[in-house]
Tab-separated table of C-alpha atoms in Angstrom:
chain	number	residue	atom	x	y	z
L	4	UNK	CA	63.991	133.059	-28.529
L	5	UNK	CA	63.900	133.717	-25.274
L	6	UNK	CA	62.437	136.584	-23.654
L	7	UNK	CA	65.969	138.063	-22.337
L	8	UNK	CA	67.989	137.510	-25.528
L	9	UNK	CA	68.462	140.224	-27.007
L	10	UNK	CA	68.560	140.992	-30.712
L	11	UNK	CA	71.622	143.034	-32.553
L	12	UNK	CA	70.507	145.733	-34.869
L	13	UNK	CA	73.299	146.946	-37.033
L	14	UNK	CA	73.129	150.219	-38.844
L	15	UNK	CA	74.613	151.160	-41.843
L	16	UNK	CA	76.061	154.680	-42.765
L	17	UNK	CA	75.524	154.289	-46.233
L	18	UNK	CA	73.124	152.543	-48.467
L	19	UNK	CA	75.822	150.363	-50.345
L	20	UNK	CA	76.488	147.297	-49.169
L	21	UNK	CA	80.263	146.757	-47.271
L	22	UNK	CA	81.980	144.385	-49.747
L	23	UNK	CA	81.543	147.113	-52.921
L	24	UNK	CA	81.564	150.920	-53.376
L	25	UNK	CA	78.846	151.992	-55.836
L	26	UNK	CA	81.617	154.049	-57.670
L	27	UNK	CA	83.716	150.676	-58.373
L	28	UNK	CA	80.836	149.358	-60.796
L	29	UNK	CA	80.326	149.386	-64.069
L	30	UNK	CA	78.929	152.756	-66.037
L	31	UNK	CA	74.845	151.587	-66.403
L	32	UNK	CA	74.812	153.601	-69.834
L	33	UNK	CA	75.868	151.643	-73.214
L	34	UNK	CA	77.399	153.821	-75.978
L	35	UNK	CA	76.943	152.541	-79.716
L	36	UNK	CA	79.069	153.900	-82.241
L	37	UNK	CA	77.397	154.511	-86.123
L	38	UNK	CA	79.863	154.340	-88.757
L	39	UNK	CA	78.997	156.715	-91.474
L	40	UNK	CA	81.239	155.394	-94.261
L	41	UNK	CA	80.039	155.985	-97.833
L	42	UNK	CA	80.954	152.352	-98.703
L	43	UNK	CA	78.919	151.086	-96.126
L	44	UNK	CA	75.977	153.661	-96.677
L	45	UNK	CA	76.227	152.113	-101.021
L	46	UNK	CA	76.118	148.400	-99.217
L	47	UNK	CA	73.251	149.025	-96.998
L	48	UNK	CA	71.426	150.821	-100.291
L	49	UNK	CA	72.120	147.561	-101.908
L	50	UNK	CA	70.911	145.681	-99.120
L	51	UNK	CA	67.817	147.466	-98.824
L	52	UNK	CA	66.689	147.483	-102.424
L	53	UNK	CA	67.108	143.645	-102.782
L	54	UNK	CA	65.064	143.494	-99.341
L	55	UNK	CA	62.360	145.314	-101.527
L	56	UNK	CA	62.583	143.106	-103.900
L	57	UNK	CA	62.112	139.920	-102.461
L	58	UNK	CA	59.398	141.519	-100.665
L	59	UNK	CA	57.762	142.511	-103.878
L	60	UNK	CA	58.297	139.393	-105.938
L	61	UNK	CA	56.868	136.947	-102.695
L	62	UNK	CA	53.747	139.451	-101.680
L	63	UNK	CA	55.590	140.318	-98.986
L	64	UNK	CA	56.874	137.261	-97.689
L	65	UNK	CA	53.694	135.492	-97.727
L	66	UNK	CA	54.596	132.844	-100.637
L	67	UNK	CA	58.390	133.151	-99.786
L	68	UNK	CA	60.394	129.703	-99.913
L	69	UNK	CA	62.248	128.736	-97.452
L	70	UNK	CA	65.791	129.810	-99.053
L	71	UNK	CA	64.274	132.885	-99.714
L	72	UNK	CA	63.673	133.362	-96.155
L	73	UNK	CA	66.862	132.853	-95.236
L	74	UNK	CA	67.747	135.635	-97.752
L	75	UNK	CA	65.831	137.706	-96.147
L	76	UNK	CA	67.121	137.114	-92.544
L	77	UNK	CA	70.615	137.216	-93.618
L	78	UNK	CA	69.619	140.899	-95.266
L	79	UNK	CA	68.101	142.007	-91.826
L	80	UNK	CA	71.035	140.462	-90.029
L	81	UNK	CA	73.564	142.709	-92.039
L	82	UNK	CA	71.351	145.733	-92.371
C-alpha cells in the first residue's frame, strides 16, 4: 500500500449480515412429539421384556451370537 491510499471502513447498523435477516431463519429449537398410545405402550412392554431376556440368557451380552446381537439392536432401534 502506499502511504496516501487510503483504506474504506464500512460500518454496519446491525449485527446481521446484508444478504439475510436473522428473523428469516429457521426456529434453533426442535420439538419431538411422544405418542402415548396404549398399543404402543403393550409393544414397547413387549419389547423391553424380550430385551431382558436376551440379556439374561447371554450374561448380558457377553456370550451373545452374532444373530442375537442383531436382535438386540433391532429391539433398541424400535424401542
Amino acid at each position: 500500500l502506499h502511504s496516501n491510499s487510503r483504506v474504506a471502513h464500512v460500518l454496519y447498523e446491525t449485527e446481521a449480515p446484508s444478504d439475510y435477516d436473522a428473523e428469516d431463519l429457521p426456529p434453533t429449537e426442535k420439538a419431538v412429539y411422544v405418542s402415548y398410545d396404549d398399543d404402543d405402550e403393550a409393544i414397547r412392554d413387549a419389547l423391553k421384556r424380550e430385551l431382558l431376556l436376551l440379556a439374561s440368557v447371554t450374561n448380558r451380552g457377553e456370550y451373545t451370537s452374532s444373530e442375537e446381537r442383531d436382535i438386540v439392536i433391532d429391539i433398541v432401534t424400535q424401542l
